[in-house]
Short mmCIF file of C-alpha atoms in Angstrom, two decimals:
data_model
loop_
_atom_site.label_atom_id
_atom_site.label_comp_id
_atom_site.label_asym_id
_atom_site.label_seq_id
_atom_site.Cartn_x
_atom_site.Cartn_y
_atom_site.Cartn_z
CA MET A 121 -85.39 -33.12 134.60
CA TRP A 122 -88.28 -34.49 132.63
CA THR A 123 -90.01 -33.42 129.45
CA GLY A 124 -93.49 -32.00 129.74
CA THR A 125 -95.52 -30.77 132.71
CA LEU A 126 -96.94 -33.43 134.98
CA THR A 127 -100.03 -31.46 136.02
CA GLU A 128 -100.89 -30.77 132.37
CA ASP A 129 -99.70 -33.83 130.48
CA GLY A 130 -100.27 -36.43 133.16
CA HIS A 131 -97.28 -38.27 131.68
CA VAL A 132 -93.64 -37.22 131.48
CA GLU A 133 -90.41 -38.90 130.44
CA VAL A 134 -86.70 -38.51 131.21
CA ASP A 135 -84.20 -38.41 128.38
CA ASP A 136 -81.42 -40.99 128.55
CA SER A 137 -78.80 -38.21 128.56
CA VAL A 138 -80.38 -36.68 131.68
CA ARG A 139 -80.64 -40.08 133.34
CA LYS A 140 -76.92 -40.54 132.72
CA VAL A 141 -76.14 -37.22 134.43
CA ILE A 142 -78.20 -38.17 137.50
CA MET A 143 -76.46 -41.53 137.84
CA GLU A 144 -72.97 -40.14 137.27
CA LEU A 145 -73.37 -37.27 139.74
CA ASP A 146 -74.48 -39.85 142.29
CA ALA A 147 -71.39 -41.96 141.55
CA ARG A 148 -69.20 -38.89 142.08
CA GLY A 149 -70.65 -38.34 145.54
CA VAL A 150 -72.87 -35.36 144.65
CA LEU A 151 -76.07 -35.53 146.69
CA GLN A 152 -79.22 -34.76 144.71
CA ALA A 153 -82.47 -33.46 146.17
CA VAL A 154 -85.77 -32.17 144.79
CA SER A 155 -87.25 -28.67 144.97
CA SER A 156 -90.36 -28.79 142.80
CA ARG A 157 -93.77 -27.16 142.41
CA ASN A 158 -95.98 -30.21 142.02
CA ASP A 159 -98.35 -32.48 143.85
CA HIS A 160 -96.00 -34.55 146.02
CA ASP A 161 -97.70 -37.95 145.74
CA GLU A 162 -98.16 -37.75 141.99
CA ALA A 163 -94.64 -36.47 141.26
CA TRP A 164 -92.91 -38.92 143.59
CA ALA A 165 -94.89 -41.82 142.15
CA ARG A 166 -93.69 -40.82 138.70
CA LEU A 167 -90.07 -40.65 139.90
CA GLU A 168 -90.45 -44.14 141.31
CA ALA A 169 -91.96 -45.40 138.06
CA LEU A 170 -89.00 -43.93 136.17
CA GLY A 171 -86.59 -45.76 138.49
CA LEU A 172 -85.02 -42.52 139.70
CA ALA A 173 -86.54 -41.89 143.12
CA GLU A 174 -83.73 -43.72 144.92
CA TYR A 175 -81.19 -41.18 143.63
CA PHE A 176 -82.83 -38.24 145.43
CA VAL A 177 -82.72 -37.38 149.11
CA LEU A 178 -85.03 -34.94 150.91
CA PRO A 179 -87.68 -34.37 148.22
CA HIS A 180 -89.47 -31.04 148.74
CA ILE A 181 -92.42 -31.24 146.35
CA ASN A 182 -95.09 -28.69 147.17
CA TRP A 183 -96.57 -25.40 146.00
CA GLY A 184 -94.42 -23.09 148.14
CA PRO A 185 -91.44 -20.92 147.07
CA LYS A 186 -88.51 -22.96 145.82
CA SER A 187 -86.12 -20.77 147.83
CA THR A 188 -87.82 -22.05 150.99
CA SER A 189 -87.33 -25.65 149.89
CA VAL A 190 -83.68 -25.05 148.99
CA LYS A 191 -82.99 -23.56 152.43
CA ALA A 192 -84.82 -26.43 154.16
CA ILE A 193 -82.74 -28.98 152.24
CA ALA A 194 -79.47 -27.22 153.08
CA ASP A 195 -80.44 -26.94 156.75
CA ARG A 196 -81.45 -30.62 156.97
CA LEU A 197 -78.15 -31.68 155.42
CA ASN A 198 -76.27 -29.16 157.57
CA PHE A 199 -74.63 -27.83 154.39
CA SER A 200 -73.53 -24.28 153.70
CA LEU A 201 -75.56 -22.66 150.92
CA LYS A 202 -72.25 -22.17 149.09
CA THR A 203 -72.23 -25.92 148.43
CA ILE A 204 -75.69 -25.96 146.82
CA ALA A 205 -76.47 -25.93 143.09
CA PHE A 206 -80.02 -25.18 141.91
CA ILE A 207 -81.18 -26.26 138.44
CA ASP A 208 -84.45 -25.05 136.94
CA ASP A 209 -85.93 -24.43 133.51
CA LEU A 210 -87.67 -21.15 134.49
CA PRO A 211 -85.62 -17.93 134.77
CA THR A 212 -88.15 -16.61 137.30
CA GLU A 213 -87.57 -19.58 139.62
CA ARG A 214 -83.78 -19.23 139.37
CA ALA A 215 -84.08 -15.50 140.06
CA GLU A 216 -86.27 -16.12 143.11
CA VAL A 217 -83.74 -18.56 144.59
CA GLN A 218 -80.81 -16.30 143.70
CA PHE A 219 -82.49 -13.29 145.32
CA HIS A 220 -83.03 -15.05 148.64
CA HIS A 221 -79.83 -17.12 148.58
CA PRO A 222 -77.09 -15.36 146.58
CA ASP A 223 -74.52 -18.02 147.57
CA VAL A 224 -76.44 -20.76 145.74
CA ARG A 225 -75.16 -21.50 142.23
CA CYS A 226 -78.00 -21.48 139.69
CA TYR A 227 -78.00 -23.27 136.35
CA PRO A 228 -80.58 -23.33 133.53
CA ALA A 229 -82.08 -26.75 132.80
CA GLU A 230 -80.70 -26.52 129.26
CA GLN A 231 -77.24 -26.90 130.80
CA VAL A 232 -77.99 -30.20 132.54
CA THR A 233 -76.23 -32.45 130.04
CA SER A 234 -73.00 -30.43 130.34
CA LEU A 235 -72.84 -30.43 134.15
CA LEU A 236 -70.52 -33.43 134.18
CA ASP A 237 -67.90 -31.38 132.32
CA LEU A 238 -67.88 -28.52 134.83
CA PRO A 239 -65.05 -28.45 137.42
CA GLU A 240 -67.46 -27.84 140.33
CA PHE A 241 -69.09 -31.20 139.59
CA SER A 242 -65.82 -33.03 138.85
CA PRO A 243 -63.83 -33.98 141.96
CA PRO A 244 -60.26 -34.95 141.02
CA VAL A 245 -60.57 -38.13 143.10
CA VAL A 246 -63.74 -39.99 144.07
CA THR A 247 -63.25 -41.77 147.38
CA VAL A 248 -65.03 -44.90 148.54
CA ASP A 249 -67.02 -42.78 150.99
CA ALA A 250 -68.00 -40.36 148.22
CA ARG A 251 -69.36 -43.19 146.06
CA ARG A 252 -71.65 -44.31 148.85
CA ARG A 253 -72.48 -40.84 150.22
CA ARG A 254 -76.15 -41.01 149.25
CA GLN A 255 -76.63 -44.41 150.87
CA MET A 256 -74.96 -43.17 154.07
CA TYR A 257 -77.26 -40.13 154.21
CA GLN A 258 -80.32 -42.24 153.50
CA ALA A 259 -79.32 -44.61 156.33
CA GLY A 260 -78.90 -41.53 158.50
CA PHE A 261 -82.43 -40.33 157.75
CA GLU A 262 -83.76 -43.80 158.60
CA ARG A 263 -81.77 -43.70 161.84
CA ASP A 264 -83.22 -40.27 162.65
CA ARG A 265 -86.77 -41.50 162.04
CA GLU A 266 -86.23 -44.38 164.44
CA ARG A 267 -84.79 -42.00 167.00
CA GLU A 268 -87.89 -39.79 166.80
CA GLN A 269 -90.09 -42.81 167.48
CA PHE A 270 -87.90 -44.21 170.24
CA GLN A 271 -89.43 -44.07 173.70
CA GLY A 272 -86.62 -43.66 176.16
CA ALA A 273 -83.46 -41.77 177.04
CA ASP A 274 -80.97 -40.70 174.34
CA GLU A 275 -78.24 -42.79 175.94
CA THR A 276 -80.44 -45.88 175.74
CA PHE A 277 -81.13 -45.22 172.07
CA LEU A 278 -77.43 -44.76 171.31
CA ARG A 279 -76.65 -48.09 172.98
CA SER A 280 -79.32 -49.71 170.83
CA LEU A 281 -77.48 -48.63 167.67
CA ASP A 282 -74.50 -50.92 168.34
CA LEU A 283 -72.11 -48.05 167.57
CA GLU A 284 -68.46 -48.75 166.87
CA MET A 285 -65.68 -46.20 166.42
CA ARG A 286 -62.30 -47.11 164.95
CA ILE A 287 -59.29 -44.83 165.33
CA GLY A 288 -56.18 -45.67 163.36
CA LYS A 289 -53.13 -44.31 161.61
CA ALA A 290 -54.08 -42.87 158.23
CA ARG A 291 -53.21 -45.09 155.31
CA ASP A 292 -52.11 -43.79 151.95
CA GLU A 293 -55.48 -44.57 150.33
CA GLU A 294 -57.36 -42.64 153.05
CA ILE A 295 -55.54 -39.33 152.68
CA THR A 296 -57.86 -37.95 150.01
CA ARG A 297 -60.86 -38.45 152.31
CA VAL A 298 -58.91 -36.85 155.18
CA GLU A 299 -58.18 -33.81 153.03
CA GLU A 300 -61.87 -33.68 152.11
CA LEU A 301 -62.82 -33.62 155.79
CA THR A 302 -60.49 -30.69 156.51
CA LEU A 303 -61.95 -28.83 153.52
CA ARG A 304 -65.66 -29.57 154.01
CA THR A 305 -65.99 -29.57 157.79
CA SER A 306 -66.47 -26.12 159.31
CA GLN A 307 -68.69 -26.47 162.38
CA MET A 308 -66.59 -29.25 163.90
CA ASN A 309 -63.15 -28.09 162.78
CA ALA A 310 -61.03 -26.68 165.61
CA THR A 311 -58.93 -24.37 163.45
CA GLY A 312 -60.61 -24.11 160.07
CA VAL A 313 -57.25 -24.99 158.50
CA HIS A 314 -57.22 -26.97 155.29
CA TYR A 315 -54.37 -29.45 154.90
CA SER A 316 -53.61 -30.37 151.31
CA ASP A 317 -53.21 -33.93 150.08
CA SER A 318 -49.45 -33.45 149.65
CA ALA A 319 -49.02 -31.90 153.11
CA LEU A 320 -50.85 -34.77 154.76
CA ARG A 321 -48.91 -37.41 152.82
CA ALA A 322 -45.64 -35.81 153.90
CA LEU A 323 -46.71 -36.09 157.55
CA LEU A 324 -47.43 -39.83 157.24
CA THR A 325 -43.70 -40.54 157.37
CA ASP A 326 -42.83 -37.79 159.85
CA GLU A 327 -41.93 -39.48 163.15
CA ASP A 328 -42.94 -36.34 165.06
CA HIS A 329 -46.53 -36.45 163.80
CA GLU A 330 -49.50 -38.77 163.99
CA VAL A 331 -52.25 -38.55 161.35
CA LEU A 332 -55.25 -40.44 162.70
CA VAL A 333 -58.44 -41.28 160.82
CA VAL A 334 -61.72 -41.95 162.61
CA SER A 335 -64.48 -44.13 161.15
CA MET A 336 -67.82 -45.21 162.57
CA SER A 337 -70.49 -47.81 161.91
CA ASP A 338 -73.73 -49.04 163.49
CA ARG A 339 -76.50 -51.51 162.75
CA PHE A 340 -77.78 -49.27 159.95
CA GLY A 341 -74.44 -49.50 158.14
CA PRO A 342 -71.10 -47.69 157.85
CA HIS A 343 -70.76 -43.96 158.40
CA GLY A 344 -67.40 -44.04 156.63
CA ALA A 345 -64.49 -41.80 157.64
CA VAL A 346 -65.96 -39.20 159.98
CA GLY A 347 -62.98 -37.58 161.66
CA VAL A 348 -59.31 -36.70 161.52
CA MET A 349 -56.72 -35.80 164.16
CA LEU A 350 -53.28 -34.39 163.47
CA ILE A 351 -51.00 -34.65 166.49
CA GLU A 352 -47.49 -33.26 166.82
CA LYS A 353 -45.43 -35.01 169.51
CA PHE A 354 -43.10 -33.18 171.88
CA PRO A 355 -41.28 -34.76 174.87
CA ALA A 356 -43.63 -33.20 177.42
CA ALA A 357 -46.81 -32.72 175.38
CA TRP A 358 -48.87 -33.84 172.41
CA ARG A 359 -50.15 -30.94 170.37
CA ILE A 360 -53.50 -31.37 168.61
CA LYS A 361 -52.88 -29.30 165.49
CA LEU A 362 -56.13 -30.38 163.88
CA LEU A 363 -59.30 -32.02 165.10
CA ALA A 364 -62.24 -32.21 162.70
CA THR A 365 -65.31 -34.44 162.71
CA SER A 366 -68.20 -34.70 160.30
CA CYS A 367 -71.39 -32.94 161.32
CA ARG A 368 -73.19 -36.23 160.60
CA VAL A 369 -71.88 -37.74 163.84
CA VAL A 370 -72.32 -34.77 166.17
CA SER A 371 -75.44 -36.34 167.67
CA PHE A 372 -73.38 -39.40 168.67
CA GLY A 373 -70.93 -37.23 170.63
CA ALA A 374 -68.07 -38.31 168.35
CA GLY A 375 -65.90 -35.30 169.14
CA ALA A 376 -66.31 -35.78 172.89
CA VAL A 377 -65.47 -39.50 172.59
CA LEU A 378 -62.31 -38.71 170.62
CA LEU A 379 -61.12 -36.15 173.16
CA ARG A 380 -61.91 -38.54 176.00
CA TRP A 381 -59.91 -41.35 174.37
CA LEU A 382 -56.98 -39.05 173.59
CA THR A 383 -57.00 -37.74 177.16
CA ASP A 384 -56.80 -41.31 178.44
CA VAL A 385 -53.90 -42.36 176.19
CA ALA A 386 -52.00 -39.13 176.92
CA ALA A 387 -52.39 -39.79 180.64
CA ARG A 388 -50.98 -43.29 180.15
CA ALA A 389 -48.12 -41.88 178.05
CA GLY A 390 -47.32 -39.28 180.73
CA VAL A 391 -47.67 -36.22 178.48
CA HIS A 392 -49.82 -33.11 178.56
CA LEU A 393 -52.22 -32.16 175.77
CA VAL A 394 -52.16 -28.82 173.97
CA ALA A 395 -54.87 -28.04 171.43
CA ASP A 396 -54.75 -25.43 168.68
CA PHE A 397 -58.03 -23.56 168.51
CA LYS A 398 -58.98 -20.73 166.16
CA ARG A 399 -62.44 -19.29 166.54
CA THR A 400 -64.42 -19.05 163.29
CA GLU A 401 -67.97 -18.06 162.40
CA ARG A 402 -69.15 -21.67 162.55
CA ASN A 403 -67.05 -23.72 164.99
CA ARG A 404 -68.54 -22.72 168.34
CA MET A 405 -69.49 -26.37 168.97
CA MET A 406 -65.85 -27.41 168.76
CA GLU A 407 -64.87 -24.80 171.32
CA VAL A 408 -67.58 -26.13 173.64
CA ALA A 409 -66.24 -29.69 173.15
CA TYR A 410 -62.72 -28.63 174.13
CA ARG A 411 -63.90 -26.67 177.15
CA PHE A 412 -66.17 -29.51 178.27
CA ALA A 413 -63.22 -31.90 178.03
CA GLY A 414 -61.26 -29.67 180.42
CA PHE A 415 -59.02 -27.75 178.01
CA ALA A 416 -58.37 -24.16 179.08
CA ALA A 417 -55.91 -21.31 178.72
CA ALA A 418 -53.10 -21.95 181.19
CA GLU A 419 -49.41 -21.45 181.88
CA CYS A 420 -47.27 -24.58 181.77
CA ASP A 421 -43.63 -25.33 181.03
CA CYS A 422 -44.72 -27.70 178.25
CA LEU A 423 -45.98 -24.71 176.22
CA ALA A 424 -42.48 -23.26 175.83
CA ALA A 425 -41.73 -25.56 172.88
CA ILE A 426 -44.99 -24.77 171.08
CA THR A 427 -45.60 -21.69 168.96
CA PRO A 428 -49.16 -21.54 167.64
CA PRO A 429 -49.91 -19.75 164.34
CA GLU A 430 -51.04 -16.15 164.55
CA GLY A 431 -54.65 -15.88 165.71
CA THR A 432 -54.64 -19.38 167.19
CA GLU A 433 -55.06 -20.13 170.90
CA SER A 434 -53.24 -22.87 172.77
CA LEU A 435 -55.65 -24.70 175.09
CA HIS A 436 -53.95 -26.84 177.73
CA LEU A 437 -54.92 -30.00 179.60
CA GLU A 438 -53.04 -32.06 182.17
CA PRO A 439 -54.75 -35.40 181.47
CA VAL A 440 -55.98 -38.02 183.88
CA ARG A 441 -57.23 -41.52 183.11
CA GLN A 442 -60.72 -41.73 181.60
CA ASP A 443 -63.38 -44.42 181.55
CA PRO A 444 -64.51 -45.57 178.09
CA PRO A 445 -67.94 -44.41 176.91
CA THR A 446 -70.99 -46.58 177.52
CA THR A 447 -72.65 -45.84 174.16
CA VAL A 448 -69.93 -46.79 171.67
CA ARG A 449 -67.16 -49.37 171.37
CA VAL A 450 -63.82 -47.75 170.61
CA LEU A 451 -61.09 -49.67 168.79
CA ALA A 452 -57.82 -47.74 168.74
CA PRO A 453 -54.03 -48.14 168.86
CA GLU A 454 -52.31 -48.49 172.20
CA PRO A 455 -49.68 -45.86 173.09
CA ASN A 456 -46.07 -47.04 172.99
CA ALA A 457 -42.59 -45.49 173.05
CA ASP A 458 -43.12 -44.04 169.57
CA GLY A 459 -46.49 -42.47 170.35
CA LEU A 460 -49.60 -44.23 169.07
CA GLY A 461 -48.00 -47.01 167.09
CA GLY A 462 -49.20 -49.94 169.17
CA PRO A 463 -51.67 -52.63 168.05
CA GLU A 464 -55.38 -51.86 167.75
CA VAL A 465 -57.25 -52.82 170.90
CA LEU A 466 -60.69 -52.33 172.39
CA TRP A 467 -60.66 -49.41 174.83
CA ARG A 468 -61.74 -50.87 178.15
#
């Protein structure tokens, strides 16, 4: 990133063309971290002096193997290694990372100024959430630090956050973020199915489907869009064709809250719930969430109208009324004759 070697020169600079790349990647929603062999305090102080420290999350500046730092960064972000790019000026360092993590994409430092032209760094659409992704992660790290220092039960801490969840019909401008969630989310995706932008937009006007977007916020700031539900409506049942939530809100029990709310509105609407579930290598947590909510394999007349895709299970629930959660306020549409088209109200 910078010219020279800090431990030898004692002074390094960043070329304006490199600074431009850092700022533009940030604007595109690409998170940037540091894996560097340096003295942490000295290197981080220099980044701050250069006005660039704020653009980097999870700095790993030490004298250990860079492959170890890369893995630690990916684990902390809960990202698959396939989503990680590693940039270094030394072939030996790139080889070491590639050997231990073959899924990581490695680039020579000489290629830095051309990264913005590569398709893997050029999303076709940059959403509002993408533009503020770094700030949302930084707020998350601050939230986690406060949680570690908090003396008390987890439920008490969650109440202290002033959490709010909003569930609403997807709007046209939100569809790109919804598609992104279905593509990026693997651990908390019930089927692993990716719905394209065009497929989702077509469902917005389909009276037999509901496309719902979930967003969250707390006293640290907005989490942005963190979940999506795709519901197909039948006379006797609502079929959850897709349920996906961001891994960033797992610790808040977002998936459980969503299922609890949907169970309550289905009970009020007098319909059963049927959930598509396809087991993948990474979505065990979603299966646990469904089972904990009471979904199970069962025989019911309502299933006769539903044909799940090959390899997909149909989990069934006969819903009963639920109490709202004590740790988060939920604002969501009321059920009406058309499904979930009623006004937004506080779930009480």
